[in-house]
């Protein structure tokens, strides 16, 4: 388990106490205002569900009758039914999507103001060229963006993008399907070291390491045996890679991996920044619910905890300190 310093523990305890006060004084009144809107959206959703339950069977019977009575092509009937189901799902999403957008913009916008200097923006996509240059993302065809946060912590600029990347693949019969290749958060932070090249840290893939190669990059062998078992490092500059990945810094990366309970973490150092791709495999920052009341302090405390882990990255990697790493 990670052992936080007494100073870190006290810092966390003080901030959490302030957040509980902020939740009660600022968020609860706003959530109470939004509760009527949530109930109205839920009512609309169930009304549409009942309409679908009544109408769809009637349309199915009608399609069957047309096929028998007028000898309609069964494929036409099937395709029509498929389109009808797709339209129904789209309509049912309406109240949910309407509520989610408003609640996210309003509630999360106020939530993040607790952390001085931060602001929230839903659906902001990271620049695709920056993602490609980082060399740490898998091939993907579709990019879905959710919660995004921007600000500074202890003088360190932080951009957080919650995203899902999907690749379209074909099976042996030529059927296309979507595969999620990344779901988590991407954290872009300022570094306190200057470097001109690029160094990437990837999850160690064991035997498959020998098939990995990057243009103009060489494999970097480091002295930390524990780190070498979990990560593989490539760089355009061997000296610069060791300048960045000192023994102390590698220890902190291992602590960071432990903080996220073994989640896949990969990173790229370039343009005097560090880009971390943390594949959590789940939705993050979900404080609001559609079918349950949002007056639930525990859910907001969970989001506070998730946000605190972002600050822990700065603390653990000491990105705010101009030291020898």
Short mmCIF file of C-alpha atoms in Angstrom, two decimals:
data_model
loop_
_atom_site.label_atom_id
_atom_site.label_comp_id
_atom_site.label_asym_id
_atom_site.label_seq_id
_atom_site.Cartn_x
_atom_site.Cartn_y
_atom_site.Cartn_z
CA UNK A 1 0.00 0.00 0.00
CA UNK A 2 1.08 3.58 -0.64
CA UNK A 3 2.24 5.34 2.50
CA UNK A 4 1.48 9.02 2.24
CA UNK A 5 3.55 11.43 4.25
CA UNK A 6 2.00 13.02 7.31
CA UNK A 7 1.92 16.33 5.45
CA UNK A 8 0.02 14.75 2.52
CA UNK A 9 -2.45 13.09 4.88
CA UNK A 10 -3.09 16.37 6.69
CA UNK A 11 -3.46 18.24 3.41
CA UNK A 12 -6.02 15.69 2.24
CA UNK A 13 -7.94 15.76 5.55
CA UNK A 14 -8.14 19.57 5.55
CA UNK A 15 -9.30 19.73 1.93
CA UNK A 16 -11.92 17.01 2.46
CA UNK A 17 -13.36 18.85 5.49
CA UNK A 18 -13.65 22.02 3.40
CA UNK A 19 -15.29 20.06 0.59
CA UNK A 20 -18.00 18.64 2.88
CA UNK A 21 -18.79 22.20 3.95
CA UNK A 22 -18.83 23.31 0.29
CA UNK A 23 -21.15 20.44 -0.60
CA UNK A 24 -23.66 21.33 2.14
CA UNK A 25 -23.62 25.09 1.55
CA UNK A 26 -23.25 25.35 -2.24
CA UNK A 27 -24.03 22.06 -3.96
CA UNK A 28 -27.04 20.87 -1.94
CA UNK A 29 -29.20 23.98 -2.68
CA UNK A 30 -28.37 23.63 -6.39
CA UNK A 31 -29.14 19.90 -6.37
CA UNK A 32 -32.49 20.57 -4.73
CA UNK A 33 -33.34 22.98 -7.54
CA UNK A 34 -32.40 20.37 -10.14
CA UNK A 35 -34.40 17.56 -8.50
CA UNK A 36 -37.72 18.73 -10.02
CA UNK A 37 -36.10 18.82 -13.46
CA UNK A 38 -34.75 15.28 -12.97
CA UNK A 39 -38.17 13.94 -11.93
CA UNK A 40 -39.77 15.60 -14.96
CA UNK A 41 -37.24 13.95 -17.29
CA UNK A 42 -37.76 10.55 -15.62
CA UNK A 43 -41.53 10.93 -16.04
CA UNK A 44 -41.07 11.71 -19.75
CA UNK A 45 -38.80 8.69 -20.14
CA UNK A 46 -41.33 6.25 -18.63
CA UNK A 47 -44.14 7.77 -20.68
CA UNK A 48 -42.15 7.04 -23.85
CA UNK A 49 -41.39 3.51 -22.61
CA UNK A 50 -45.09 2.74 -22.15
CA UNK A 51 -45.88 4.17 -25.56
CA UNK A 52 -43.22 1.91 -27.08
CA UNK A 53 -44.60 -1.12 -25.20
CA UNK A 54 -48.06 -0.47 -26.65
CA UNK A 55 -47.16 0.62 -30.18
CA UNK A 56 -44.29 -1.74 -31.08
CA UNK A 57 -46.31 -4.99 -30.72
CA UNK A 58 -49.06 -3.44 -32.86
CA UNK A 59 -46.53 -2.59 -35.57
CA UNK A 60 -45.06 -6.09 -35.40
CA UNK A 61 -48.51 -7.61 -35.89
CA UNK A 62 -49.15 -5.17 -38.74
CA UNK A 63 -45.88 -6.17 -40.42
CA UNK A 64 -46.75 -9.87 -40.06
CA UNK A 65 -50.23 -9.24 -41.54
CA UNK A 66 -48.78 -7.31 -44.51
CA UNK A 67 -46.30 -10.08 -45.16
CA UNK A 68 -49.03 -12.74 -45.15
CA UNK A 69 -51.72 -10.68 -46.90
CA UNK A 70 -49.68 -9.04 -49.64
CA UNK A 71 -46.67 -11.34 -49.68
CA UNK A 72 -44.25 -8.57 -48.69
CA UNK A 73 -40.58 -9.46 -48.84
CA UNK A 74 -39.63 -10.74 -45.36
CA UNK A 75 -36.24 -8.98 -45.63
CA UNK A 76 -38.00 -5.64 -46.14
CA UNK A 77 -40.14 -6.31 -43.07
CA UNK A 78 -37.05 -7.25 -41.04
CA UNK A 79 -35.08 -4.17 -42.11
CA UNK A 80 -38.08 -1.97 -41.37
CA UNK A 81 -38.34 -3.49 -37.90
CA UNK A 82 -34.65 -2.89 -37.28
CA UNK A 83 -34.95 0.78 -38.30
CA UNK A 84 -38.05 1.13 -36.12
CA UNK A 85 -36.19 -0.27 -33.09
CA UNK A 86 -33.27 2.09 -33.72
CA UNK A 87 -35.65 5.07 -33.88
CA UNK A 88 -37.31 3.93 -30.65
CA UNK A 89 -33.98 3.73 -28.83
CA UNK A 90 -33.04 7.18 -30.12
CA UNK A 91 -36.33 8.64 -28.86
CA UNK A 92 -35.96 6.95 -25.46
CA UNK A 93 -32.51 8.50 -25.10
CA UNK A 94 -34.01 11.99 -25.40
CA UNK A 95 -34.99 12.68 -21.76
CA UNK A 96 -31.82 11.00 -20.49
CA UNK A 97 -29.54 12.97 -22.82
CA UNK A 98 -31.33 16.24 -22.07
CA UNK A 99 -30.98 15.74 -18.32
CA UNK A 100 -27.39 14.52 -18.48
CA UNK A 101 -26.18 17.50 -20.49
CA UNK A 102 -27.79 20.09 -18.24
CA UNK A 103 -26.85 18.41 -14.97
CA UNK A 104 -23.27 17.88 -16.10
CA UNK A 105 -22.80 21.46 -17.26
CA UNK A 106 -24.41 23.00 -14.20
CA UNK A 107 -23.48 20.67 -11.36
CA UNK A 108 -19.96 19.70 -12.44
CA UNK A 109 -19.24 23.32 -13.33
CA UNK A 110 -20.04 24.35 -9.76
CA UNK A 111 -18.35 21.27 -8.26
CA UNK A 112 -15.00 21.98 -9.87
CA UNK A 113 -14.99 25.60 -8.70
CA UNK A 114 -14.19 24.22 -5.26
CA UNK A 115 -10.70 23.62 -6.60
CA UNK A 116 -9.40 27.15 -7.12
CA UNK A 117 -8.50 27.98 -10.71
CA UNK A 118 -10.19 24.95 -12.32
CA UNK A 119 -13.05 24.95 -14.77
CA UNK A 120 -15.15 22.23 -16.39
CA UNK A 121 -16.03 21.58 -20.01
CA UNK A 122 -18.02 18.61 -21.21
CA UNK A 123 -17.00 16.74 -24.34
CA UNK A 124 -13.78 18.63 -25.05
CA UNK A 125 -11.56 16.44 -27.23
CA UNK A 126 -7.82 16.44 -26.97
CA UNK A 127 -5.98 17.49 -30.11
CA UNK A 128 -5.63 14.37 -32.28
CA UNK A 129 -2.18 15.39 -33.53
CA UNK A 130 -0.91 15.69 -29.94
CA UNK A 131 -2.25 12.22 -29.21
CA UNK A 132 -0.48 10.79 -32.26
CA UNK A 133 2.80 12.50 -31.36
CA UNK A 134 2.67 11.08 -27.84
CA UNK A 135 3.05 7.52 -29.27
CA UNK A 136 1.24 5.95 -26.31
CA UNK A 137 -2.27 5.48 -27.69
CA UNK A 138 -3.50 2.41 -29.57
CA UNK A 139 -4.89 2.68 -33.09
CA UNK A 140 -8.49 3.90 -33.00
CA UNK A 141 -11.30 4.92 -35.34
CA UNK A 142 -13.75 6.63 -32.99
CA UNK A 143 -13.14 9.08 -30.16
CA UNK A 144 -15.77 9.78 -27.48
CA UNK A 145 -15.10 12.58 -24.98
CA UNK A 146 -16.83 13.09 -21.64
CA UNK A 147 -15.70 15.13 -18.62
CA UNK A 148 -12.78 17.54 -18.99
CA UNK A 149 -11.08 19.75 -16.40
CA UNK A 150 -8.52 22.50 -16.84
CA UNK A 151 -6.56 24.46 -14.25
CA UNK A 152 -3.44 24.70 -12.10
CA UNK A 153 -2.42 22.97 -8.90
CA UNK A 154 0.59 24.22 -6.94
CA UNK A 155 1.73 26.11 -10.01
CA UNK A 156 1.50 23.06 -12.31
CA UNK A 157 -0.78 23.37 -15.36
CA UNK A 158 -3.16 20.39 -15.58
CA UNK A 159 -5.48 19.35 -18.42
CA UNK A 160 -7.68 16.29 -17.83
CA UNK A 161 -9.62 14.54 -20.60
CA UNK A 162 -11.95 11.62 -19.95
CA UNK A 163 -12.17 9.67 -23.17
CA UNK A 164 -13.06 6.39 -24.82
CA UNK A 165 -11.28 5.18 -27.95
CA UNK A 166 -12.81 2.49 -30.16
CA UNK A 167 -11.47 0.55 -33.11
CA UNK A 168 -13.73 -0.87 -35.83
CA UNK A 169 -12.79 -4.45 -36.64
CA UNK A 170 -14.12 -7.15 -38.94
CA UNK A 171 -14.64 -10.79 -38.11
CA UNK A 172 -14.04 -13.71 -40.46
CA UNK A 173 -17.47 -13.17 -42.05
CA UNK A 174 -16.81 -9.50 -42.77
CA UNK A 175 -19.11 -8.23 -40.02
CA UNK A 176 -17.99 -4.96 -38.45
CA UNK A 177 -17.97 -4.42 -34.71
CA UNK A 178 -16.53 -1.85 -32.32
CA UNK A 179 -13.88 -2.72 -29.75
CA UNK A 180 -12.96 -0.38 -26.90
CA UNK A 181 -9.17 -0.01 -26.93
CA UNK A 182 -8.95 2.71 -24.27
CA UNK A 183 -11.34 3.98 -21.61
CA UNK A 184 -10.05 6.28 -18.93
CA UNK A 185 -8.42 9.63 -18.40
CA UNK A 186 -5.58 11.44 -20.11
CA UNK A 187 -3.69 13.88 -17.93
CA UNK A 188 -1.40 16.50 -19.44
CA UNK A 189 0.89 18.31 -16.98
CA UNK A 190 3.78 20.75 -17.05
CA UNK A 191 7.22 19.33 -16.26
CA UNK A 192 9.90 21.10 -14.25
CA UNK A 193 12.69 19.83 -16.46
CA UNK A 194 13.65 21.02 -19.91
CA UNK A 195 14.23 18.41 -22.62
CA UNK A 196 14.31 18.55 -26.41
CA UNK A 197 13.70 14.90 -27.30
CA UNK A 198 10.92 12.46 -26.46
CA UNK A 199 10.77 9.59 -24.00
CA UNK A 200 7.85 7.19 -23.63
CA UNK A 201 7.10 4.73 -20.84
CA UNK A 202 4.88 1.79 -21.80
CA UNK A 203 3.47 -1.19 -19.98
CA UNK A 204 5.87 -4.11 -20.23
CA UNK A 205 4.51 -6.75 -22.61
CA UNK A 206 6.99 -9.50 -21.82
CA UNK A 207 7.81 -11.70 -24.82
CA UNK A 208 6.12 -9.25 -27.20
CA UNK A 209 8.64 -6.52 -26.32
CA UNK A 210 10.93 -7.76 -29.08
CA UNK A 211 8.31 -6.91 -31.72
CA UNK A 212 7.98 -3.32 -30.55
CA UNK A 213 9.84 -0.55 -32.39
CA UNK A 214 9.51 3.20 -32.84
CA UNK A 215 11.00 5.34 -35.55
CA UNK A 216 14.13 7.20 -34.35
CA UNK A 217 13.73 5.71 -30.87
CA UNK A 218 15.90 3.27 -28.98
CA UNK A 219 15.07 0.94 -26.11
CA UNK A 220 16.39 2.35 -22.84
CA UNK A 221 17.67 -0.06 -20.21
CA UNK A 222 17.41 1.26 -16.67
CA UNK A 223 18.95 0.13 -13.40
CA UNK A 224 15.74 -0.24 -11.41
CA UNK A 225 14.89 -3.96 -11.70
CA UNK A 226 11.34 -3.56 -10.33
CA UNK A 227 10.60 -0.74 -12.76
CA UNK A 228 12.03 -2.72 -15.68
CA UNK A 229 9.67 -5.62 -14.94
CA UNK A 230 6.61 -3.41 -15.19
CA UNK A 231 7.55 -0.86 -17.85
CA UNK A 232 9.53 -0.58 -21.06
CA UNK A 233 11.13 2.73 -22.02
CA UNK A 234 11.96 4.16 -25.46
CA UNK A 235 13.62 7.47 -26.20
CA UNK A 236 15.15 9.58 -28.94
CA UNK A 237 17.94 10.44 -26.50
CA UNK A 238 19.36 7.88 -24.06
CA UNK A 239 21.07 10.53 -21.91
CA UNK A 240 17.96 12.65 -21.72
CA UNK A 241 15.81 9.63 -20.78
CA UNK A 242 18.05 8.94 -17.79
CA UNK A 243 17.98 12.65 -16.95
CA UNK A 244 14.18 12.40 -16.69
CA UNK A 245 13.84 8.90 -15.25
CA UNK A 246 16.07 9.11 -12.20
CA UNK A 247 15.85 6.41 -9.54
CA UNK A 248 13.64 8.62 -7.39
CA UNK A 249 11.33 9.44 -10.29
CA UNK A 250 10.92 5.77 -11.22
CA UNK A 251 9.99 4.99 -7.62
CA UNK A 252 7.30 7.65 -7.80
CA UNK A 253 5.90 6.21 -11.05
CA UNK A 254 5.57 2.85 -9.28
CA UNK A 255 3.75 4.63 -6.45
CA UNK A 256 1.46 6.24 -8.99
CA UNK A 257 0.64 2.84 -10.51
CA UNK A 258 -0.17 1.57 -7.01
CA UNK A 259 -2.41 4.58 -6.43
CA UNK A 260 -4.57 3.49 -9.38
CA UNK A 261 -4.64 -0.11 -8.12
CA UNK A 262 -2.60 -1.63 -10.93
CA UNK A 263 -4.47 0.15 -13.71
CA UNK A 264 -2.58 0.32 -17.01
CA UNK A 265 -0.59 3.58 -17.00
CA UNK A 266 1.58 4.77 -19.88
CA UNK A 267 3.27 8.14 -20.34
CA UNK A 268 5.08 10.33 -22.80
CA UNK A 269 7.57 13.11 -22.06
CA UNK A 270 7.82 15.72 -24.80
CA UNK A 271 7.57 19.50 -25.29
CA UNK A 272 8.47 19.94 -21.59
CA UNK A 273 5.25 18.19 -20.58
CA UNK A 274 4.23 14.81 -19.30
CA UNK A 275 1.21 13.08 -20.81
CA UNK A 276 -0.28 10.21 -18.80
CA UNK A 277 -2.80 7.79 -20.28
CA UNK A 278 -4.57 6.00 -17.41
CA UNK A 279 -6.79 3.18 -18.68
CA UNK A 280 -9.29 2.81 -15.82
CA UNK A 281 -11.82 0.80 -17.85
CA UNK A 282 -14.74 2.71 -16.29
CA UNK A 283 -16.54 6.05 -16.25
CA UNK A 284 -14.95 8.58 -13.94
CA UNK A 285 -16.39 11.65 -12.19
CA UNK A 286 -19.98 10.32 -12.17
CA UNK A 287 -21.67 12.24 -9.34
CA UNK A 288 -25.17 12.43 -10.81
CA UNK A 289 -27.80 9.77 -11.44
CA UNK A 290 -30.89 9.74 -13.67
CA UNK A 291 -33.08 7.27 -11.79
CA UNK A 292 -31.96 8.13 -8.25
CA UNK A 293 -31.90 11.38 -6.32
CA UNK A 294 -28.72 13.41 -6.70
CA UNK A 295 -28.83 14.44 -3.06
CA UNK A 296 -26.28 11.77 -2.29
CA UNK A 297 -23.21 13.07 -0.52
CA UNK A 298 -21.26 9.83 -0.90
CA UNK A 299 -21.30 10.02 -4.71
CA UNK A 300 -19.87 13.53 -4.63
CA UNK A 301 -17.25 12.44 -2.11
CA UNK A 302 -16.26 9.67 -4.53
CA UNK A 303 -15.75 12.25 -7.30
CA UNK A 304 -13.75 14.37 -4.85
CA UNK A 305 -11.54 11.32 -4.20
CA UNK A 306 -11.04 10.81 -7.95
CA UNK A 307 -10.12 14.46 -8.34
CA UNK A 308 -7.70 14.25 -5.44
CA UNK A 309 -5.84 11.43 -7.17
CA UNK A 310 -5.03 13.90 -9.96
CA UNK A 311 -3.39 16.20 -7.43
CA UNK A 312 -1.61 13.19 -5.99
CA UNK A 313 0.13 12.78 -9.35
CA UNK A 314 1.70 16.22 -8.86
CA UNK A 315 2.61 15.36 -5.27
CA UNK A 316 3.99 11.91 -6.01
CA UNK A 317 5.98 12.92 -9.08
CA UNK A 318 6.95 16.23 -7.41
CA UNK A 319 6.17 18.12 -10.60
CA UNK A 320 5.91 21.37 -8.65
CA UNK A 321 9.48 21.16 -7.34
CA UNK A 322 12.61 22.13 -9.25
CA UNK A 323 14.81 19.38 -7.88
CA UNK A 324 16.94 16.58 -9.28
CA UNK A 325 13.84 14.35 -9.50
#
